[in-house]
Coordinates of C-alpha atoms in Angstrom, one line a residue:
X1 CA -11.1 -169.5 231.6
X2 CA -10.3 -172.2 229.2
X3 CA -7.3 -174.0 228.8
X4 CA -5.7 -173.8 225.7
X5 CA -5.9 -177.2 223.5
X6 CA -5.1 -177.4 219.4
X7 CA -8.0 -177.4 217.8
X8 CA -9.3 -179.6 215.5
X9 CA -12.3 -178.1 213.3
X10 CA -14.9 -180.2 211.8
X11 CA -15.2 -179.6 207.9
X12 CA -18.2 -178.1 208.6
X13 CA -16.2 -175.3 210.3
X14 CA -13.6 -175.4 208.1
X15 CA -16.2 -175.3 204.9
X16 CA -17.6 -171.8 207.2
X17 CA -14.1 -170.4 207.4
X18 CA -13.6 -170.4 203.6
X19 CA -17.0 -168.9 202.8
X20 CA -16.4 -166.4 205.3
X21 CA -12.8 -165.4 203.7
X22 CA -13.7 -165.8 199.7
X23 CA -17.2 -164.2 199.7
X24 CA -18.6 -163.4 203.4
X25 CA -17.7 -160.4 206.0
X26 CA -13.9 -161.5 205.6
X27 CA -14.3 -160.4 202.0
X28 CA -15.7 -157.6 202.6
X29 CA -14.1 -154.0 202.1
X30 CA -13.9 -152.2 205.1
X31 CA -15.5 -149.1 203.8
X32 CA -18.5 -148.5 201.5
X33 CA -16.3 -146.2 198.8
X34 CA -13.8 -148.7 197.6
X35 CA -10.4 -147.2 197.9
X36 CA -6.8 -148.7 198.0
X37 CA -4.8 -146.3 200.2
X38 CA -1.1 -148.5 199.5
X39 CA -0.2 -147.2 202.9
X40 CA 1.3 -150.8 204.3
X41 CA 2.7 -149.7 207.9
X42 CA 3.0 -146.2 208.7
X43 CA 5.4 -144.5 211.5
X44 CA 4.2 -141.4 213.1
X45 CA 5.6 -139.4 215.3
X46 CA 5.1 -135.8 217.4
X47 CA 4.6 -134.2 221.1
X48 CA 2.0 -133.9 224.0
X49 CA 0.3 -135.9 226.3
X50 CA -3.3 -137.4 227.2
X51 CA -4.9 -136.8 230.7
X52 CA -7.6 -139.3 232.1
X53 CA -9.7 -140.2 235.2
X54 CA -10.3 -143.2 236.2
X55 CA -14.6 -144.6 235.9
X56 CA -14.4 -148.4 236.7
X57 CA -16.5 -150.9 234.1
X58 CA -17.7 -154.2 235.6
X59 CA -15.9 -157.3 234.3
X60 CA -14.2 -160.2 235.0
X61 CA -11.4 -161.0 237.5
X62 CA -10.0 -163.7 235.2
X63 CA -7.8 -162.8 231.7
X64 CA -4.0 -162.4 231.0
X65 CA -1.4 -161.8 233.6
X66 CA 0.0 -158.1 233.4
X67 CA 3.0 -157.6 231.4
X68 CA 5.7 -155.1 232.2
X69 CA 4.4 -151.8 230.2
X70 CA 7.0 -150.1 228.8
X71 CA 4.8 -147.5 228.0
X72 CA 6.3 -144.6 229.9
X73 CA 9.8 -145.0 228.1
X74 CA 8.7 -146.5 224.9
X75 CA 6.2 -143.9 223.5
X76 CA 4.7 -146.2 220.7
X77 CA 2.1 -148.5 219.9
X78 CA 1.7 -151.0 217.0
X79 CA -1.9 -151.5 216.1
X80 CA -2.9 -154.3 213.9
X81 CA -6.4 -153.9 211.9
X82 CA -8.2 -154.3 209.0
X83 CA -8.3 -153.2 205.7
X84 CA -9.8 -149.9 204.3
X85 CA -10.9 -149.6 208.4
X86 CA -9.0 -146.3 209.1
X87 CA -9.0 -142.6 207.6
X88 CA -6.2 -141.5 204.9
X89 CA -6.0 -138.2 204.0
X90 CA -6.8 -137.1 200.5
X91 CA -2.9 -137.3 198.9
X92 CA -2.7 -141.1 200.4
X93 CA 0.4 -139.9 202.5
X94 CA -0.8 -139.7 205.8
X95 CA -3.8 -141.0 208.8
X96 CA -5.1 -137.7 209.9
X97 CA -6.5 -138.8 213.1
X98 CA -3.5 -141.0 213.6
X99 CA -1.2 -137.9 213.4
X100 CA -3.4 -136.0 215.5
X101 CA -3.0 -138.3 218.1
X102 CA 0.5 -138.5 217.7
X103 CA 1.0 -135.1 218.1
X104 CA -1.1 -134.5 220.9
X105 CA 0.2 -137.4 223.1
X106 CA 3.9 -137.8 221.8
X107 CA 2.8 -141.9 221.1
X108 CA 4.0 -143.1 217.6
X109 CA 1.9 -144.9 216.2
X110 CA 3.3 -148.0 213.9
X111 CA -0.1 -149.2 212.2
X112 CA -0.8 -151.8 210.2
X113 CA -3.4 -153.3 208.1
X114 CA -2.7 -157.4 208.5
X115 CA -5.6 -158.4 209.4
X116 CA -7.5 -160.0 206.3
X117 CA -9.8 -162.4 207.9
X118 CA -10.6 -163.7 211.7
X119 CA -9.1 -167.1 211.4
X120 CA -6.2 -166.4 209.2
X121 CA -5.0 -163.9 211.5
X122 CA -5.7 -165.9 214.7
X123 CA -4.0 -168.5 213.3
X124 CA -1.0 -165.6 213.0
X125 CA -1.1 -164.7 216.4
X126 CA -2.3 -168.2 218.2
X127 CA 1.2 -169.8 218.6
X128 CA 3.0 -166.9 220.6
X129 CA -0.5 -166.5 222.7
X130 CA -0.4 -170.4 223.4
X131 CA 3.4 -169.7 224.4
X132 CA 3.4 -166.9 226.2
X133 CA 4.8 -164.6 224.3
X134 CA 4.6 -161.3 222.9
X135 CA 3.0 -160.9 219.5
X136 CA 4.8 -157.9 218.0
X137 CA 1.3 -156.0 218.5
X138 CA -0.2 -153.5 221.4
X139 CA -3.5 -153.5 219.7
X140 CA -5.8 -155.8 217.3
X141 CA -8.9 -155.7 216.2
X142 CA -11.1 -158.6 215.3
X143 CA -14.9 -160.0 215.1
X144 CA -16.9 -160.3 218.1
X145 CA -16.8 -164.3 218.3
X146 CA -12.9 -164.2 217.8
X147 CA -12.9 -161.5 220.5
X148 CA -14.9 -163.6 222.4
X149 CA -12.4 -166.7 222.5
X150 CA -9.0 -164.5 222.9
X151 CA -10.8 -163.6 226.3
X152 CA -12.0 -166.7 227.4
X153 CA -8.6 -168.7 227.0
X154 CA -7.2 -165.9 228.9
X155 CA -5.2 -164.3 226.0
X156 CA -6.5 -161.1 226.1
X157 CA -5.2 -158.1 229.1
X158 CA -7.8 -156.8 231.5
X159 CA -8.2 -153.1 230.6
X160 CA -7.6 -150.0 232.8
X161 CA -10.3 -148.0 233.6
X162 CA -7.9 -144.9 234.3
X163 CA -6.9 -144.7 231.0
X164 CA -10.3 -144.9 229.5
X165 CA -12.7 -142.1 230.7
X166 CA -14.3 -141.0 227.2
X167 CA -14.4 -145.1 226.4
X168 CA -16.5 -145.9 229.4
X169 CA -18.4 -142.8 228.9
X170 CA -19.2 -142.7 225.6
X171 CA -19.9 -146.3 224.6
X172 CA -23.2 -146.7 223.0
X173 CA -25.9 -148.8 225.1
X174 CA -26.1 -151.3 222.3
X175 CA -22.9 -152.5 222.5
X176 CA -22.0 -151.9 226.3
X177 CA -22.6 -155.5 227.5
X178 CA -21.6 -158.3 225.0
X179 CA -22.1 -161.8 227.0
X180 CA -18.4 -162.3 226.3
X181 CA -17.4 -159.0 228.2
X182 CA -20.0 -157.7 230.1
X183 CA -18.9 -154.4 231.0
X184 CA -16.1 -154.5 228.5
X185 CA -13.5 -155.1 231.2
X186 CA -11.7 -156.3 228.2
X187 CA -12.7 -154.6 224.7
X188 CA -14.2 -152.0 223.2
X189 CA -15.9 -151.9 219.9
X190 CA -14.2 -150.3 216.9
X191 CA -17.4 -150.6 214.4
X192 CA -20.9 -152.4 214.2
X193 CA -21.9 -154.1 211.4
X194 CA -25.8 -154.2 210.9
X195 CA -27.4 -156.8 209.0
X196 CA -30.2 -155.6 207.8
X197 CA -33.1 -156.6 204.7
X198 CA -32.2 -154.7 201.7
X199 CA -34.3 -154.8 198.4
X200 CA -34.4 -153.3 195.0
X201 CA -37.6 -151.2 194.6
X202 CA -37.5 -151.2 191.2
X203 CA -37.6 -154.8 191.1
X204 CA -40.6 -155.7 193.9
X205 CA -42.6 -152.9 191.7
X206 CA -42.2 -150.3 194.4
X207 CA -43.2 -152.7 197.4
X208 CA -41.6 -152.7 200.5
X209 CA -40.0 -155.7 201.5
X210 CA -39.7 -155.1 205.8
X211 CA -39.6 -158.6 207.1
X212 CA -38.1 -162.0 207.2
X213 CA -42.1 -163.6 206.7
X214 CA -42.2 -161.7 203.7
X215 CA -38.7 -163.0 202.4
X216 CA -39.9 -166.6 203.4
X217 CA -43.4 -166.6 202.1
X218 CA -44.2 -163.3 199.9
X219 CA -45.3 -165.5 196.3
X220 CA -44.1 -162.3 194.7
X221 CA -40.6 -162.6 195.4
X222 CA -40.6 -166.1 195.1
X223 CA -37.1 -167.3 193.6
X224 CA -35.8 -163.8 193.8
X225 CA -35.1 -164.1 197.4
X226 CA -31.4 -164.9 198.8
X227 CA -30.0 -165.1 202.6
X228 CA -26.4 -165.1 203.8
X229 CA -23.9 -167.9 203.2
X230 CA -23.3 -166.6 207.2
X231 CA -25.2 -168.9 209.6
X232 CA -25.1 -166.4 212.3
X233 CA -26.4 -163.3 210.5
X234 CA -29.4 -165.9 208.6
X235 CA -30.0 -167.8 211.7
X236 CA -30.1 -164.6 213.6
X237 CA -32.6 -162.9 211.3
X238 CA -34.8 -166.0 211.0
X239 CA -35.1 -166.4 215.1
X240 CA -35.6 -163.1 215.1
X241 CA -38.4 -163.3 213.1
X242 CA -39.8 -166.5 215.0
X243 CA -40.1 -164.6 218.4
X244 CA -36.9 -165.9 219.7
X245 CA -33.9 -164.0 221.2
X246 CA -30.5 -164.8 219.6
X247 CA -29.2 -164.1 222.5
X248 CA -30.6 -166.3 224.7
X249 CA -31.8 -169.2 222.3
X250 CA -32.2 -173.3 222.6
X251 CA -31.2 -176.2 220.4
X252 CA -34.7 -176.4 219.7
X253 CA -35.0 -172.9 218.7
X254 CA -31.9 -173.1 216.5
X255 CA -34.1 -176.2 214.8
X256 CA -37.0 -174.5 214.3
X257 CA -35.0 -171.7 212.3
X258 CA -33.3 -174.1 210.2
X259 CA -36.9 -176.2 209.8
X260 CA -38.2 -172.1 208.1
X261 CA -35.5 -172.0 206.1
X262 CA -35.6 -175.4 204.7
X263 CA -39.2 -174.9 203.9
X264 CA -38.0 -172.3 201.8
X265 CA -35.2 -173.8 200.0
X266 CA -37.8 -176.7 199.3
X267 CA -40.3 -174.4 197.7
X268 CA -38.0 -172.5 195.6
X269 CA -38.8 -169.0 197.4
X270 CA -35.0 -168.8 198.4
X271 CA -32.8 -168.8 195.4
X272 CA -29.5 -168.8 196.9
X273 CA -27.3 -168.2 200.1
X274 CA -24.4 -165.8 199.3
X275 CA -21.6 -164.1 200.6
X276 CA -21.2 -160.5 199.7
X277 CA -21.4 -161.5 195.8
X278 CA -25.4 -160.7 196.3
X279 CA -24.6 -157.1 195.8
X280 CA -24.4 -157.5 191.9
X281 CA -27.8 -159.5 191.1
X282 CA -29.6 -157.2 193.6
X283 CA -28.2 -153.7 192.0
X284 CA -29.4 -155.6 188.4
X285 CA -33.0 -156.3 190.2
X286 CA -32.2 -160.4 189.6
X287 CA -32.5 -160.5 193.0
X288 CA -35.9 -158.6 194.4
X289 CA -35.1 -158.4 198.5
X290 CA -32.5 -160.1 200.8
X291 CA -30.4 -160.3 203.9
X292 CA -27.7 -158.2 203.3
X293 CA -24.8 -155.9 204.9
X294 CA -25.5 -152.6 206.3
X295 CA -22.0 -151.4 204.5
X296 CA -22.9 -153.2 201.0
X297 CA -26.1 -151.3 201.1
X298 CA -24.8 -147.9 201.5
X299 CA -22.0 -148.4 199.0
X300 CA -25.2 -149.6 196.1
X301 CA -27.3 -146.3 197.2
X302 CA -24.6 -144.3 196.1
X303 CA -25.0 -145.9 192.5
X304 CA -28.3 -146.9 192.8
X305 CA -31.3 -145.2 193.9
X306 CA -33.9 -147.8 193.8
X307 CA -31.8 -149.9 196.6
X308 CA -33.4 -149.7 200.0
X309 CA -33.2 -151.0 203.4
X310 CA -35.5 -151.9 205.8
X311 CA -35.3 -153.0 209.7
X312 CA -37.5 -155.6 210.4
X313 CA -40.1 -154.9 213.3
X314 CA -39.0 -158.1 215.4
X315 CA -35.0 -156.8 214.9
X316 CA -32.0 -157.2 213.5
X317 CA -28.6 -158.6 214.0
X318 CA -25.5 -156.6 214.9
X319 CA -21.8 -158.2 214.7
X320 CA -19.0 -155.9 216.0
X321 CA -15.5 -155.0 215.0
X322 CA -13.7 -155.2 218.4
X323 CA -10.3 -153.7 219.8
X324 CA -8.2 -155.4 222.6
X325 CA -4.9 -155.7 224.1
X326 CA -3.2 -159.2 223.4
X327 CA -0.9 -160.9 226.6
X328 CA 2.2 -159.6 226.6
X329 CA 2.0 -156.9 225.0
X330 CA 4.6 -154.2 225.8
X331 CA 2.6 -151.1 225.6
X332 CA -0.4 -151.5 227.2
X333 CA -1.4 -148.0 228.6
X334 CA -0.2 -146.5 225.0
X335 CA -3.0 -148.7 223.4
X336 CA -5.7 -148.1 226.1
X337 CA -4.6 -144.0 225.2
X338 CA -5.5 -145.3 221.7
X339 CA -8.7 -146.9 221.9
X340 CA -10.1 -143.6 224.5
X341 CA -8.6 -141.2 222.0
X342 CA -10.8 -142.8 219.3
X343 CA -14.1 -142.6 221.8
X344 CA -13.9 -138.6 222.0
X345 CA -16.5 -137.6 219.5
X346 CA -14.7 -135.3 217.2
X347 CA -12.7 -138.4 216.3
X348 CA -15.1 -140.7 216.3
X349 CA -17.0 -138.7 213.5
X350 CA -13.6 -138.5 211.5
X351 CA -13.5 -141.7 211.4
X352 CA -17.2 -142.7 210.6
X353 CA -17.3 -140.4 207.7
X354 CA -14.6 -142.3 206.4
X355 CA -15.0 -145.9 206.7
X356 CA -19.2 -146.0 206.9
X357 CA -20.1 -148.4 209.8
X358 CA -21.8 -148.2 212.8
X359 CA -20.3 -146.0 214.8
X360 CA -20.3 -147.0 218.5
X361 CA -19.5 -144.1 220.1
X362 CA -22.3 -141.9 221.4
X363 CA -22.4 -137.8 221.5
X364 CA -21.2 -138.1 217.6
X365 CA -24.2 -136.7 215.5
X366 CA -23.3 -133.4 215.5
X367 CA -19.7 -133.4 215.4
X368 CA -20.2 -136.0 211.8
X369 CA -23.0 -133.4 210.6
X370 CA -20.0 -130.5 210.7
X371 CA -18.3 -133.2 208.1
X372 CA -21.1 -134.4 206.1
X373 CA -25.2 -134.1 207.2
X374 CA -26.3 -136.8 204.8
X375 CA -24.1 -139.3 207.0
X376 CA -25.2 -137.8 210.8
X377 CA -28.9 -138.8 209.1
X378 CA -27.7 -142.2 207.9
X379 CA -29.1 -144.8 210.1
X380 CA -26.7 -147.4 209.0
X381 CA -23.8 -145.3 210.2
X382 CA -25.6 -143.7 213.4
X383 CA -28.7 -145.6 214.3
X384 CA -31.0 -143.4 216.0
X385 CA -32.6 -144.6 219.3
X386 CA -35.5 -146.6 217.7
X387 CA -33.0 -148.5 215.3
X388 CA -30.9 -149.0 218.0
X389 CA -33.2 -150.5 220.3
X390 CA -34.0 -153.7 217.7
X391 CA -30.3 -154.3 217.8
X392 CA -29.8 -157.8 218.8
X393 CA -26.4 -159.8 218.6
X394 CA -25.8 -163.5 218.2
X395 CA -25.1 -165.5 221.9
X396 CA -21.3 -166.3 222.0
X397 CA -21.3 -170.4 220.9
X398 CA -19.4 -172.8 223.0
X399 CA -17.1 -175.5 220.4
X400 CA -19.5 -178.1 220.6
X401 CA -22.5 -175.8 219.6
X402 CA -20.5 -174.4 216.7
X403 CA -19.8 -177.4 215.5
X404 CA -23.0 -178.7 215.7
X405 CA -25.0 -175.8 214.3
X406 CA -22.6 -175.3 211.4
X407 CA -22.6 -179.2 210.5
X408 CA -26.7 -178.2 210.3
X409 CA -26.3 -175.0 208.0
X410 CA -24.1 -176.4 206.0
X411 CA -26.5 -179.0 205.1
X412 CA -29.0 -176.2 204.1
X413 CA -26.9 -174.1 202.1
X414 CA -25.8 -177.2 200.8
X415 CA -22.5 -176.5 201.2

């Protein structure tokens, strides 16, 4: 476990944290049909209770000390997540599956949506984590790198199996053994967030565009190209391409992606790195093909027929969305209720009709085709088994690698 130290971030990080907030996945909505619900916290309240059996996950022995749960007198939970990342019902007065689960368990459920972007909301929470104490909040959800450092400084409580039956179940295989919590003794994933090649057919002249090669080196698309302003989604897609496992790559391999991607900045073939802005210039054809966001891509097809997505043969990358108990937190077994209640398919497929992402949770096909078939068939919201097997996520970076690697992109985004 680390020990905690204040942390002073290079400019290259710091540069990475703003592009990430202003245009990159911080930026982004959290569903693809743009929607402001107003809701701000919402109480709910009602009767019931939720049975479970026990089915033990490997993990780690190391992670916060055990709070007193207050669970059994205090029936309530306070849940901090993103934006647009939870169902409303059509009048914008209440969360259906939130009220369901109210009323089946007697839990009252005090939600908010606080969280805006990874390091502003860390930066929230990290003072009472570094102290101790309790940060107001049973349940958050962040990114899987933040995820990944809330567990290693030990800031994060060791889940309990017994209260998560349909969790350890259900989890799909693609996002059962993160290298930051193998076994998710610690977390478990609230959405996936595919990054995938996306291009406008109209403007390649009805060619497909399938592959990071033919981003790099098609003449065709040449200036018409762009990759993300994200260094682990373009660094991931390019090592990907190269042969190498993001998961499991060297300095030198890291090198040898920047070296590709350089070659392509210096030969005009890459016109720009972007956040989420790309969406505009690739719905207009201004851009041919890209590296783009499974949930940007889903929101343009409903406007735009010619926009299509393809997943490269060698893989693509998959960040996660990820739910976790801070220390001290006061109602621990309510929130593990939470998180298992939202791993039962039925509302799991609420949910993914709602918000659009991956959906981790596996049995929910035919429960989201009763809602809507054209989602159950969307591969960017349930990938079938094929899809899923190319999934590859980005190996957790220690602080001297990130700062390192981000010093490097930096200079080839020329940022």
């Amino acid at each position: 476990m680390e020990s905690y130290e204040p942390e002073r971030l290079s400019s290259a990080q710091l540069a990475a944290m703003k592009r990430s907030l202003t245009s990159g996945r911080g930026a982004l909505t959290r569903r693809s049909l743009l929607r402001a619900s107003g809701m701000g916290a919402l109480a709910l309240g009602g009767i019931a209770t939720l049975g479970a059996c026990g089915i033990p996950p490997a993990g780690r022995a190391e992670g916060a000390a055990a709070a007193d749960d207050h669970s059994e007198k205090e029936k309530e939970v306070t849940f901090s997540n993103w934006t647009e990342y939870m169902d409303v019902s059509d009048d914008e007065k209440t969360r259906p599956t939130l009220a369901a689960f109210t009323k089946r368990t007697g839990i009252r459920v005090k939600y908010t949506e606080d969280i805006n972007d990874n390091v502003e909301f860390f930066g929230k929470i990290k003072p009472q984590l570094a102290a101790g104490q309790n940060t107001g909040r049973d349940l958050i959800c962040v990114t899987d790198w933040l995820a990944a450092r809330i567990i290693r400084l030990g800031w994060a409580q060791k889940l309990d199996p017994s209260n998560l039956p349909h969790a350890f179940a259900n989890v799909s295989a693609q996002f059962r053994t993160p290298d930051w919590d193998p076994g998710r003794a610690y977390s478990y994933p609230w959405t996936g967030i595919p990054t995938v090649i996306a291009y406008n057919a109209k403007a390649t002249g009805g060619r497909k565009v399938d592959s990071v090669t033919q981003l790099l080196d098609d003449p065709k698309l040449k200036g018409r190209v762009s990759f993300l302003s994200e260094m682990r989604d373009s660094i991931g897609m390019t090592l990907l391409d190269q042969g190498k496992d993001p998961g499991k790559f060297t300095d030198a391999d890291f090198d040898g992606a920047i070296g590709r991607l350089q070659k392509a900045v210096d030969k005009k073939q890459i016109r720009r790195f972007t956040g989420n802005d790309y969406t505009a210039d690739l719905s207009k054809g201004d851009i041919a093909a890209c590296v783009g966001w499974a949930g940007d891509i889903i929101q343009l097809q409903a406007d735009n027929p010619d926009i299509k997505y393809a997943i490269p043969a060698a893989g693509y990358i998959t960040s996660s969305d990820n739910l976790l108990v801070p220390a001290q937190a006061r109602h621990k077994t309510n929130a593990e209720k939470l998180i298992d209640y939202y791993y039962e398919p039925p509302v799991a497929a609420q949910l993914a009709a709602y918000i659009n992402y991956v959906c981790p949770v596996d049995g929910v096909r035919d429960e989201l085709a009763k809602i809507d078939e054209s989602m159950a068939s969307n591969t960017l919201i349930l990938p079938d088994r094929e899809m899923a097997a190319k999934s590859r996520s980005f190996r957790s970076l220690s602080t001297e690698e990130e700062t390192a690697y981000e010093e490097k992109f930096a200079k080839l985004i020329g940022a």
